[in-house]
Amino acid sequence: MEGATQTETKIRAESGIESGPRGPGCSLRHFACEQNLLSRPDGSASFLQGDTSVLAGVYGPAEVKVSKEIFNKATLEVTLRPKIGLPGVAEKSRERLIRNTCEAVVLGALHPRTSITVVLQVVSDAGSLLACCLNAACMALVDAGVPMRALFCGVTCALDSDGNLLLDPTAKQEKEARAVLTFALDSVERKLLMSTTKGLYSDAELQQCLAAAQAASQHVFRFYRESLQRRYSKS
Amino acid sequence: MKETPLSNCERRFLLRAIEEKKRLDGRQTYDYRNIKISFGTDYGCCIVELGKTRVLGQVSCELVSPKLNRATEGILFFNLELSQMAAPAFEPGRQSDLLVKLNRLLERCLRNSKCIDTESLCVVAGEKVWQIRVDLHLLNHDGNIIDAASIAAIVALCHFRRPDVSVQGDEVTLYTLEERDPVPLSIHHMPICVSFAFFQQGTYLLVDPNEREERVMDGLLVIAMNKHREICTIQSSCGIMLLKDQVLRCSKIAGVKVAEITELIQKALENDQKVRKEGGKFGFAESIANQRITAFRMEKAPIDTSDVEEKAEEIISEAEPPSEVVSKPVLWTPGTAQIGEGIENSWGDLEDSEKEDEDEGGSDEAIILDSIKMDTGEVSNIGSQDAPIVLSDSEEEEMIILEPDKNRKKIRTQTISATQVKAPSKKPVKKRKKKRAAN
């Protein structure tokens, strides 16, 4: 047991400039968010988790192409743009995951025959990119005033070779990890909206990660609440 | 989404304001909007804000083989993307005229002016050179994309550091950032584009037009210049005719503006370098204005995960035990494997109905078919399914004889059942029987 904690601290010490010393349990990197920073989109947000940064813009509910029109609900589109080069398969797959998550919470039926477009731009990737994309998308949707059933957040967990659980891993930790699991959770029931995993893990570990993600989601939602309170406070 | 059209009264209002030497954002004729440059944590990553226009620049490098006619020169590649985030009218994946024009202008401004020493990017002549790729993403479009993009490109190039390489004989060693300090690119000069918008057939001139002004302008002149007042590119578009004096006056203004911007860029670069050297905080997180009410930050938050294991155990104990799975795959022949018991193929549902069809028709031949089986040991797999085929013409019949394949038969029966052929006569069956036997 002692050996395990030793290696854990060693890995964390190695993990670079920005993460610094992490607590013995798990911690989230520092969060920052700025809303409404772009003038053209209806809603925009830039979300930072440590050095990972994603910018999101939302248009909608707006005019929709006839070919994409859905008669009883809004058409939700998500585009994710990488920083270098053209979007590839990885981006398409992430787009789909984010779109499915958004579709689960956005009340599209209130705006039939319209389009809601979420555009995400990766500004820097330093681990937990998908989680950061989800958080940025949520904050941008809130800024655009799109009606939603609940808020959502993304949390990434990593399991290292010793079976230790890491929350919000950096790029290096993700690379060394045995398994990386990303969950999207809703704010009302704290239930799972989306999960995507990579690597090997047992069912017990999956449940542990999920429970840890739920604990972490409380912090993220508190961050959402405080940032919105600050924005809409009168003082 | 389509762009919102500019109404006639808006257009008239803007033009009238310009005539009165007034601009909507309160600037003077020759004023630039505020320029803000912020750097990311990676080398070669920057965001340039020109008023509300925002461009993200990122430089990356790769070792490639050089072009055949330029064996000792590195390759520079520029790519400006108009993301849908910038304006709803920009469709993803479409090469609009504007995009092509902007990309071409950037290339002329930065590559053809030879501001980067491409020869220093050569590692092994004719074999390995660096390819420097500059990706520019427009994040918000509020006019004057080209100026913002050219500033972002040159700032990103100045900020970029490529990994160090060493050549010993035929061996090329690439050092990581930890092993050796990365090397900056050698930049001769910094060309910067300055845009001039003309109104009323060149009567009025504005520097750095914003989006609204761009929509009512008659002509645009872009001058790319460095701080030594050397013109790198000049382009006039929208088909306006300009007088000689006007062009000269513009080049003079451009000289002043470029000197100002270059100074600003150098200050920003020095600042970033100083912070990096001193080990202070840098990156976009630091550039978020904390005093804004739309911005919020939270320091590192510890999460209590002590009860995670108990929770997980609880959930697992409550859950139903997973169904038993045979984890060992059974290898029947090379290239195949079977997991589990295997269930009956449910895809055969369609065929079942067909079989019924055939049963109706073929029931009276059951005896004969039995005799067929007895006769021909080789063609034993011809079941009742095969019987109706008889009615088909001789050509098809032959096909079946040549290929006594199960799949083919099914297809055949399908087509026949579709034509609703029933109760074939006994005679042809016998004929075929003989044929097969002969085969």
XYZ file of C-alpha atoms in Angstrom:
674
model
C 0.000 0.000 0.000
C 2.767 2.352 0.965
C 4.627 1.486 -2.191
C 1.586 2.308 -4.224
C 1.197 5.750 -2.723
C 4.876 6.378 -3.252
C 4.688 5.660 -6.930
C 1.567 7.733 -7.119
C 3.277 10.777 -5.726
C 6.231 10.093 -7.974
C 4.048 10.085 -11.060
C 2.392 13.250 -9.946
C 5.694 14.923 -9.315
C 6.713 14.024 -12.828
C 3.508 15.166 -14.355
C 4.884 18.541 -15.105
C 4.757 22.199 -14.356
C 1.117 22.885 -14.393
C -0.434 20.144 -12.290
C 1.860 20.697 -9.337
C 1.475 18.634 -6.229
C -1.880 16.964 -6.107
C -3.617 15.929 -2.946
C -3.484 12.371 -1.721
C -6.997 11.684 -2.974
C -8.162 13.155 -6.209
C -8.509 16.703 -7.339
C -9.721 18.714 -10.271
C -7.342 21.157 -11.924
C -8.169 24.807 -11.690
C -11.222 25.838 -13.656
C -11.890 29.058 -15.472
C -14.736 30.081 -17.693
C -15.631 33.168 -19.616
C -19.026 33.578 -21.215
C -20.263 35.822 -23.954
C -16.808 36.668 -25.268
C -17.648 36.445 -28.962
C -19.956 38.973 -30.573
C -21.316 36.985 -33.506
C -22.655 33.776 -31.977
C -25.821 33.857 -29.861
C -23.944 32.292 -27.016
C -20.295 31.604 -26.445
C -18.052 30.353 -23.712
C -14.422 29.568 -23.247
C -13.741 26.855 -20.722
C -10.371 26.087 -19.218
C -9.463 23.043 -17.197
C -5.840 23.381 -16.250
C -4.112 23.981 -19.562
C -6.866 22.392 -21.610
C -8.971 25.059 -23.215
C -11.987 24.895 -25.490
C -13.960 27.704 -27.042
C -17.619 27.111 -27.847
C -20.098 29.127 -29.864
C -23.833 28.451 -30.136
C -26.234 29.653 -32.794
C -29.864 29.039 -32.210
C -32.703 28.513 -32.266
C -32.323 29.750 -35.839
C -33.340 29.086 -39.401
C -32.762 25.537 -40.572
C -32.038 24.080 -43.971
C -35.075 22.337 -45.410
C -33.113 19.116 -45.838
C -32.220 19.067 -42.146
C -35.555 20.198 -40.812
C -37.267 18.018 -38.220
C -40.949 18.814 -37.939
C -41.401 18.249 -34.221
C -38.126 19.338 -32.698
C -35.008 21.406 -33.195
C -32.132 20.053 -35.265
C -29.042 19.914 -33.100
C -25.681 20.073 -34.805
C -22.264 19.914 -33.201
C -19.007 20.650 -34.960
C -15.663 20.173 -33.302
C -12.645 21.775 -34.914
C -9.138 20.613 -34.126
C -6.357 23.132 -33.727
C -4.039 21.613 -36.306
C -5.205 20.289 -39.648
C -8.621 19.169 -40.767
C -11.197 17.353 -38.654
C -10.786 13.596 -38.799
C -12.424 10.481 -37.436
C -11.570 11.279 -33.810
C -13.318 14.643 -34.066
C -16.353 13.111 -35.762
C -16.659 10.546 -32.998
C -16.386 13.203 -30.297
C -18.893 15.382 -32.120
C -21.353 12.542 -32.008
C -20.839 11.927 -28.313
C -21.331 15.604 -27.532
C -24.356 15.842 -29.807
C -26.020 12.870 -28.143
C -25.358 14.356 -24.729
C -26.783 17.734 -25.725
C -29.782 16.105 -27.343
C -30.582 14.407 -24.059
C -30.909 17.673 -22.160
C -31.900 20.321 -24.713
C -35.654 20.790 -24.897
C -35.747 20.741 -28.670
C -39.491 20.208 -28.794
C -40.014 23.808 -27.699
C -38.446 25.045 -30.923
C -39.587 22.780 -33.727
C -38.214 23.339 -37.230
C -35.220 25.315 -36.082
C -31.553 24.568 -35.810
C -29.277 24.777 -32.812
C -25.648 24.731 -33.832
C -22.804 24.219 -31.390
C -19.331 24.954 -32.738
C -16.394 23.902 -30.608
C -12.818 24.952 -31.206
C -9.968 23.235 -29.413
C -7.643 25.974 -28.187
C -5.218 23.768 -26.324
C -5.257 20.116 -25.418
C -3.598 19.111 -22.176
C -5.740 16.125 -21.235
C -9.452 15.554 -20.496
C -10.353 17.218 -23.772
C -13.773 15.636 -24.200
C -14.815 16.628 -20.683
C -13.707 20.179 -21.351
C -15.623 20.214 -24.642
C -18.774 19.099 -22.843
C -18.385 21.759 -20.176
C -17.746 24.474 -22.747
C -20.770 23.351 -24.775
C -22.977 23.483 -21.688
C -21.833 26.945 -20.689
C -22.318 28.230 -24.239
C -25.824 26.738 -24.388
C -26.617 28.446 -21.106
C -25.257 31.719 -22.470
C -27.384 31.383 -25.598
C -30.438 30.817 -23.446
C -31.363 27.509 -25.043
C -33.985 25.793 -22.860
C -32.602 22.715 -21.184
C -34.013 20.028 -18.938
C -30.854 20.008 -16.860
C -27.278 21.150 -17.097
C -24.599 18.649 -17.891
C -20.918 18.311 -17.227
C -18.133 16.066 -18.376
C -15.691 14.345 -16.056
C -12.726 12.267 -17.125
C -11.259 9.568 -14.899
C -8.047 7.688 -15.487
C -6.927 4.427 -13.940
C -3.179 4.013 -13.772
C -1.342 0.708 -13.865
C -1.554 0.361 -10.062
C -5.312 0.765 -10.121
C -5.252 4.263 -8.651
C -8.020 6.543 -9.684
C -7.181 9.984 -11.103
C -9.739 12.634 -11.819
C -9.300 15.207 -14.578
C -6.014 13.722 -15.841
C -3.400 15.678 -17.741
C -2.256 14.562 -21.196
C 0.697 12.748 -19.704
C -1.414 10.947 -17.133
C -3.873 9.957 -19.846
C -1.046 8.504 -21.897
C 0.315 6.441 -19.017
C -3.084 5.323 -17.821
C -4.391 1.810 -18.213
C -7.891 3.067 -18.838
C -9.447 6.455 -19.478
C -13.173 6.884 -18.838
C -15.219 9.959 -19.651
C -18.717 10.457 -18.305
C -21.346 13.089 -18.852
C -23.687 13.634 -15.929
C -26.809 15.699 -15.550
C -27.273 18.242 -12.794
C -30.706 17.234 -11.519
C -30.385 13.555 -10.757
C -26.621 13.226 -11.208
C -27.380 10.416 -13.607
C -25.239 9.263 -16.463
C -25.936 10.823 -19.860
C -22.987 9.503 -21.811
C -19.985 7.376 -21.183
C -17.032 6.553 -23.326
C -14.096 4.470 -22.255
C -10.752 3.360 -23.528
C -8.588 0.638 -22.067
C -9.064 -2.252 -19.679
C -10.933 -2.068 -16.392
C -13.076 -4.296 -14.203
C -16.732 -3.703 -13.475
C -15.871 -2.683 -9.916
C -13.461 -0.070 -11.270
C -16.102 1.235 -13.634
C -18.489 1.755 -10.749
C -15.744 3.403 -8.705
C -14.946 5.785 -11.533
C -18.606 6.579 -11.947
C -19.002 7.303 -8.247
C -15.904 9.499 -8.307
C -17.222 11.306 -11.380
C -20.467 11.948 -9.546
C -18.549 13.426 -6.647
C -16.523 15.576 -9.044
C -19.635 16.664 -10.907
C -20.897 18.343 -7.732
C -17.857 20.600 -7.838
C -18.341 21.358 -11.510
C -21.998 22.194 -11.010
C -21.102 24.381 -8.066
C -18.635 26.136 -10.317
C -21.385 26.637 -12.920
C -23.729 27.998 -10.284
C -21.213 30.393 -8.795
C -20.106 31.678 -12.165
C -23.707 32.317 -13.211
C -24.526 33.868 -9.867
C -21.619 36.235 -10.323
C -22.808 37.091 -13.784
C -26.426 37.726 -12.945
C -25.925 39.312 -9.542
C -26.941 42.936 -9.299
C -24.084 44.098 -7.139
C -27.596 29.853 -42.040
C -27.830 32.830 -44.303
C -26.292 36.169 -43.523
C -28.705 38.839 -42.350
C -28.963 41.344 -45.166
C -28.076 44.966 -44.514
C -31.150 47.153 -44.839
C -31.153 50.208 -47.076
C -31.586 52.629 -44.208
C -28.669 51.058 -42.347
C -26.576 51.386 -45.468
C -27.548 55.021 -45.949
C -26.896 55.749 -42.291
C -23.422 54.266 -42.434
C -22.523 56.118 -45.621
C -23.821 59.396 -44.251
C -21.781 58.928 -41.089
C -18.673 58.260 -43.147
C -19.311 61.407 -45.162
C -19.411 63.324 -41.909
C -16.082 61.732 -40.864
C -17.737 59.759 -38.118
C -17.482 56.090 -37.366
C -19.962 54.037 -35.390
C -17.386 52.863 -32.869
C -16.132 56.388 -32.264
C -12.819 55.979 -34.037
C -11.123 58.514 -36.250
C -10.496 57.799 -39.921
C -6.965 56.452 -39.430
C -7.484 54.691 -36.117
C -6.970 51.016 -35.605
C -9.102 49.103 -33.165
C -7.417 47.810 -30.022
C -5.070 44.921 -30.630
C -4.665 42.327 -27.928
C -2.232 39.452 -28.233
C -2.335 36.504 -25.841
C -0.254 33.348 -25.921
C -1.088 29.758 -25.116
C 1.002 27.348 -23.123
C 2.342 25.647 -26.229
C 4.952 27.287 -28.383
C 3.551 28.897 -31.490
C 0.029 29.338 -30.183
C -1.579 32.746 -29.938
C -4.911 34.535 -30.062
C -5.015 37.946 -31.679
C -7.959 40.212 -31.045
C -8.490 43.179 -33.314
C -11.461 44.844 -31.760
C -13.983 42.041 -31.736
C -12.361 40.138 -34.591
C -10.517 37.217 -33.116
C -8.045 34.842 -34.754
C -6.388 31.784 -33.249
C -2.996 30.911 -34.686
C -1.031 27.737 -34.194
C 2.250 26.773 -35.801
C 3.337 23.160 -36.023
C 6.265 21.446 -37.689
C 7.034 18.121 -39.274
C 10.072 16.528 -40.932
C 9.318 15.813 -44.579
C 11.235 15.262 -47.816
C 11.685 18.510 -49.726
C 10.294 19.490 -53.083
C 12.343 18.177 -55.977
C 13.253 21.561 -57.430
C 14.098 23.047 -54.029
C 16.177 20.424 -52.285
C 17.640 22.701 -49.614
C 14.574 24.679 -48.634
C 12.034 24.023 -45.952
C 8.330 24.182 -46.715
C 5.931 26.795 -45.400
C 2.241 26.074 -45.407
C -0.535 28.476 -44.493
C -4.114 27.542 -43.854
C -6.750 30.013 -42.780
C -10.081 28.503 -41.785
C -13.313 30.404 -41.516
C -15.078 28.525 -38.769
C -18.832 28.681 -38.453
C -18.234 30.080 -35.004
C -17.025 33.323 -36.580
C -20.211 34.057 -38.475
C -23.305 31.964 -39.210
C -22.864 32.395 -42.967
C -19.570 30.485 -43.023
C -20.431 26.926 -43.854
C -18.043 24.233 -42.705
C -16.081 22.475 -45.424
C -16.830 24.959 -48.165
C -14.144 26.849 -50.056
C -15.776 30.210 -50.522
C -14.303 32.909 -52.742
C -13.489 34.984 -49.708
C -11.539 32.132 -48.146
C -9.518 31.484 -51.284
C -8.761 35.178 -51.615
C -7.636 35.503 -48.011
C -5.461 32.406 -48.143
C -3.776 33.558 -51.319
C -3.139 36.986 -49.871
C -1.626 35.484 -46.727
C 0.674 33.312 -48.768
C 1.810 36.288 -50.807
C 2.305 38.344 -47.684
C 4.274 35.780 -45.699
C 5.765 33.221 -48.026
C 6.582 35.259 -51.108
C 8.077 38.081 -49.065
C 10.607 35.546 -47.773
C 10.248 36.688 -44.200
C 11.152 33.209 -42.948
C 14.560 31.843 -43.800
C 13.517 28.585 -45.451
C 17.105 27.469 -46.002
C 17.650 27.257 -42.256
C 14.833 24.710 -42.146
C 16.889 22.211 -44.122
C 18.162 19.215 -42.142
C 19.649 16.933 -44.826
C 19.713 18.438 -48.321
C 17.337 16.622 -50.627
C 16.140 14.261 -47.918
C 14.793 15.908 -44.798
C 13.507 19.418 -44.277
C 11.117 20.965 -41.813
C 7.614 21.690 -42.975
C 6.197 24.570 -41.003
C 2.435 24.621 -40.951
C 0.548 27.704 -39.835
C -3.093 27.058 -38.946
C -5.244 30.119 -38.462
C -8.808 29.868 -37.211
C -11.143 32.800 -37.366
C -13.139 32.701 -34.136
C -15.189 35.856 -34.466
C -15.738 37.917 -37.578
C -16.074 41.630 -37.089
C -14.357 42.829 -40.209
C -10.777 43.101 -41.394
C -9.968 39.398 -41.218
C -6.788 39.759 -43.235
C -5.066 42.179 -40.850
C -5.897 40.078 -37.819
C -4.848 36.899 -39.614
C -1.535 38.326 -40.799
C -0.728 39.578 -37.305
C -1.690 36.201 -35.806
C 0.438 34.354 -38.361
C 3.573 36.390 -37.809
C 3.150 36.411 -34.020
C 2.690 32.642 -33.977
C 5.751 32.186 -36.196
C 7.846 34.418 -33.931
C 6.630 32.601 -30.845
C 7.187 29.139 -32.283
C 10.134 26.954 -31.310
C 10.971 23.844 -33.282
C 12.677 20.815 -31.732
C 16.433 20.734 -32.121
C 17.996 18.223 -34.496
C 21.549 17.057 -34.955
C 23.052 15.276 -37.930
C 25.945 12.868 -37.515
C 26.815 11.167 -40.750
C 23.570 9.704 -42.016
C 21.911 9.710 -38.632
C 19.426 12.419 -37.777
C 18.592 12.783 -34.081
C 15.510 14.647 -32.976
C 15.641 16.004 -29.442
C 12.551 16.364 -27.304
C 11.766 19.592 -25.483
C 13.237 18.191 -22.259
C 16.511 17.081 -23.810
C 17.441 20.270 -25.576
C 15.991 23.730 -25.708
C 13.904 24.155 -28.836
C 15.096 26.508 -31.553
C 13.222 29.588 -32.765
C 12.704 30.109 -36.484
C 14.920 32.672 -38.144
C 12.720 35.535 -39.196
C 14.105 38.264 -41.424
C 11.288 40.760 -41.102
C 7.664 40.930 -40.065
C 5.245 41.767 -42.870
C 1.887 43.020 -41.635
C -1.197 43.688 -43.710
C -3.029 46.992 -43.412
C -6.459 47.339 -45.008
C -7.990 50.516 -46.399
C -11.640 50.712 -47.267
C -12.845 53.186 -49.899
C -16.310 54.683 -50.113
C -18.118 56.758 -52.719
C -15.755 55.676 -55.493
C -12.635 56.510 -53.536
C -13.704 59.829 -52.058
C -13.565 58.613 -48.487
C -11.024 56.336 -46.922
C -11.069 54.374 -43.669
C -8.351 52.328 -42.023
C -9.246 48.965 -40.463
C -12.904 48.708 -41.549
C -15.200 46.756 -39.278
C -17.808 44.318 -40.523
C -20.519 46.902 -41.133
C -18.164 49.227 -42.970
C -16.895 46.321 -45.074
C -20.424 45.692 -46.254
C -20.956 49.184 -47.597
C -17.478 49.795 -48.986
C -16.780 50.246 -52.679
C -13.216 49.098 -52.742
C -10.493 47.606 -50.595
C -6.759 48.118 -50.722
C -4.492 45.846 -48.710
C -0.854 46.778 -48.264
C 1.537 44.348 -46.599
C 4.577 46.119 -45.265
C 7.360 45.586 -42.744
C 8.752 48.102 -40.321
C 11.540 49.030 -42.734
C 8.793 50.414 -44.968
C 9.305 47.737 -47.567
C 6.118 46.795 -49.366
C 5.669 43.036 -49.439
C 2.306 42.778 -51.182
C -0.258 45.195 -52.429
C -3.711 44.219 -53.543
C -6.670 46.258 -54.610
C -10.001 44.497 -54.844
C -13.690 45.103 -55.448
C -12.751 46.765 -58.779
C -12.157 50.320 -57.721
C -9.920 52.730 -59.619
C -7.523 54.623 -57.414
C -5.416 57.677 -58.065
C -1.653 57.563 -57.704
C -1.726 60.017 -54.795
C -4.224 57.885 -52.952
C -2.035 54.802 -53.167
C 1.005 56.760 -52.027
C -0.930 58.261 -49.149
C -2.128 54.799 -48.139
C 1.412 53.433 -48.181
C 2.512 56.264 -45.900
C -0.282 55.522 -43.436
C 0.529 51.818 -43.663
C 4.140 52.565 -42.735
C 3.059 54.307 -39.537
C 0.536 51.627 -38.596
C 2.978 48.795 -39.245
C 5.602 50.425 -37.023
C 3.052 50.687 -34.201
C 1.850 47.125 -34.579
C 5.381 45.711 -34.821
C 6.297 47.433 -31.597
C 3.211 45.999 -29.917
C 4.039 42.500 -31.144
C 7.591 42.713 -29.917
C 6.463 43.921 -26.534
C 3.982 41.058 -26.253
C 6.602 38.509 -27.272
C 9.129 39.882 -24.786
C 6.548 39.830 -22.044
C 5.696 36.218 -22.668
C 9.331 35.204 -22.819
C 10.062 36.965 -19.556
C 7.177 35.246 -17.803
C 8.260 31.868 -19.140
C 11.837 32.409 -18.061
C 10.869 33.482 -14.579
C 8.611 30.458 -14.257
C 5.533 32.559 -13.725
C 2.072 31.667 -14.884
C 1.399 31.887 -18.571
C -1.155 30.633 -21.057
C -4.721 31.558 -21.859
C -5.845 31.030 -18.280
C -3.893 34.120 -17.315
C -5.276 36.197 -20.127
C -8.879 35.870 -18.972
C -9.808 39.200 -17.474
C -10.808 38.305 -13.970
C -12.615 41.514 -13.223
C -15.263 40.833 -15.848
C -18.485 39.544 -14.457
C -18.797 37.067 -17.281
C -15.554 35.416 -16.229
C -15.112 33.159 -13.256
C -12.364 30.950 -11.977
C -11.982 28.302 -9.373
C -8.756 27.095 -7.910
C -7.782 23.478 -7.781
C -10.450 21.561 -5.914
C -9.781 18.385 -3.971
C -12.467 15.764 -4.341
C -13.237 13.324 -1.588
C -13.138 9.902 -3.162
C -12.870 7.846 0.002
C -16.371 6.420 -0.239
C -16.042 5.553 -3.894
C -15.083 1.941 -3.310
C -17.946 1.313 -0.933
C -20.398 2.867 -3.314
C -19.129 0.760 -6.168
C -19.345 -2.407 -4.096
C -22.844 -1.547 -3.070
C -23.961 -1.061 -6.644
C -22.316 -4.238 -7.784
C -23.781 -6.283 -4.941
C -27.225 -4.926 -5.735
C -26.895 -5.587 -9.397
C -27.962 -8.862 -10.889
C -25.110 -11.263 -11.476
C -23.943 -11.073 -15.039
C -24.955 -13.886 -17.325
C -22.353 -16.554 -17.705
C -20.194 -16.151 -20.699
C -17.826 -18.681 -22.190
C -14.687 -16.637 -22.475
C -12.676 -19.242 -24.323
C -13.216 -18.991 -28.032
C -13.427 -22.314 -29.811
C -11.301 -22.589 -32.899
C -12.903 -24.809 -35.474
C -10.671 -24.191 -38.416
C -7.937 -21.593 -38.912
C -9.447 -18.175 -39.372
C -12.652 -18.930 -37.485
C -13.636 -18.741 -33.848
C -16.745 -19.374 -31.859
C -17.694 -17.740 -28.594
C -20.491 -19.203 -26.512
C -23.024 -21.802 -27.516
C -24.324 -20.128 -30.572
C -27.997 -19.632 -31.173
C -30.068 -20.363 -34.175
C -29.797 -17.772 -36.863
C -32.738 -15.434 -36.656
C -32.006 -14.093 -40.097
C -33.778 -17.095 -41.570
C -37.238 -15.738 -40.766
C -37.733 -14.609 -44.282
C -36.902 -17.974 -45.672
C -39.370 -19.691 -43.396
C -42.261 -17.970 -45.050
C -40.883 -18.954 -48.378
C -40.617 -22.503 -47.297
C -44.248 -22.449 -46.396
C -45.043 -21.192 -49.822
C -43.186 -24.027 -51.316
C -44.703 -26.550 -49.026
C -48.076 -25.664 -50.372
C -46.972 -26.183 -53.890
C -44.523 -28.961 -53.477
C -46.385 -31.190 -51.069
C -47.702 -33.471 -53.715
C -44.232 -34.232 -54.947
C -42.851 -35.339 -51.671
C -42.696 -38.904 -52.738
C -40.951 -38.142 -55.954
C -38.450 -35.942 -54.242
C -37.652 -38.720 -51.871
C -36.897 -40.898 -54.771
C -34.593 -38.252 -56.143
C -32.592 -38.358 -53.002
C -32.289 -42.030 -53.192
C -31.202 -41.919 -56.780
C -28.589 -39.301 -56.476
C -26.372 -39.584 -53.494
C -24.228 -36.771 -54.710
C -26.962 -34.209 -54.927
C -28.482 -35.192 -51.644
C -28.956 -31.677 -50.437
C -31.622 -30.941 -52.986
C -34.652 -30.647 -50.784
C -38.190 -29.694 -51.445
C -36.971 -26.187 -52.076
C -35.504 -27.220 -55.300
C -38.567 -28.681 -56.805
C -40.272 -25.603 -58.200
C -37.218 -24.655 -60.201
C -38.199 -27.119 -62.746
C -40.513 -24.726 -64.427
C -37.776 -22.346 -65.294
C -36.223 -22.492 -68.699
C -33.412 -24.761 -69.611
C -30.697 -22.202 -69.267
C -31.318 -21.663 -65.607
C -31.707 -25.301 -65.042
C -28.229 -25.858 -66.267
C -26.901 -23.237 -63.998
C -28.218 -25.076 -61.046
C -26.827 -28.329 -62.143
C -23.414 -26.843 -62.551
C -23.434 -25.244 -59.155
C -25.234 -27.312 -56.597
C -24.678 -24.571 -54.070
C -27.108 -23.948 -51.259
C -27.082 -20.167 -51.407
C -27.804 -20.045 -55.052
C -30.707 -22.321 -54.617
C -32.242 -20.063 -52.049
C -32.041 -17.105 -54.315
C -33.601 -19.120 -57.029
C -36.469 -20.271 -54.892
C -37.039 -16.755 -53.803
C -37.517 -15.497 -57.313
C -39.765 -18.312 -58.131
C -41.948 -17.949 -55.092
C -42.254 -14.330 -56.012
C -43.770 -15.274 -59.329
C -46.201 -17.424 -57.395
C -45.562 -20.544 -59.312
C -47.170 -23.515 -57.748
C -47.514 -27.181 -58.328
C -45.097 -27.939 -61.087
C -45.821 -30.954 -63.184
C -44.151 -34.235 -62.451
C -42.718 -34.785 -65.843
C -39.988 -32.166 -65.853
C -38.875 -33.230 -62.440
C -38.149 -36.638 -63.663
C -36.302 -35.252 -66.598
C -34.067 -33.305 -64.390
C -33.515 -36.173 -62.135
C -32.061 -38.061 -65.001
C -29.900 -35.202 -66.011
C -28.478 -34.901 -62.577
C -27.846 -38.501 -62.261
C -25.929 -38.353 -65.470
C -23.885 -35.551 -64.130
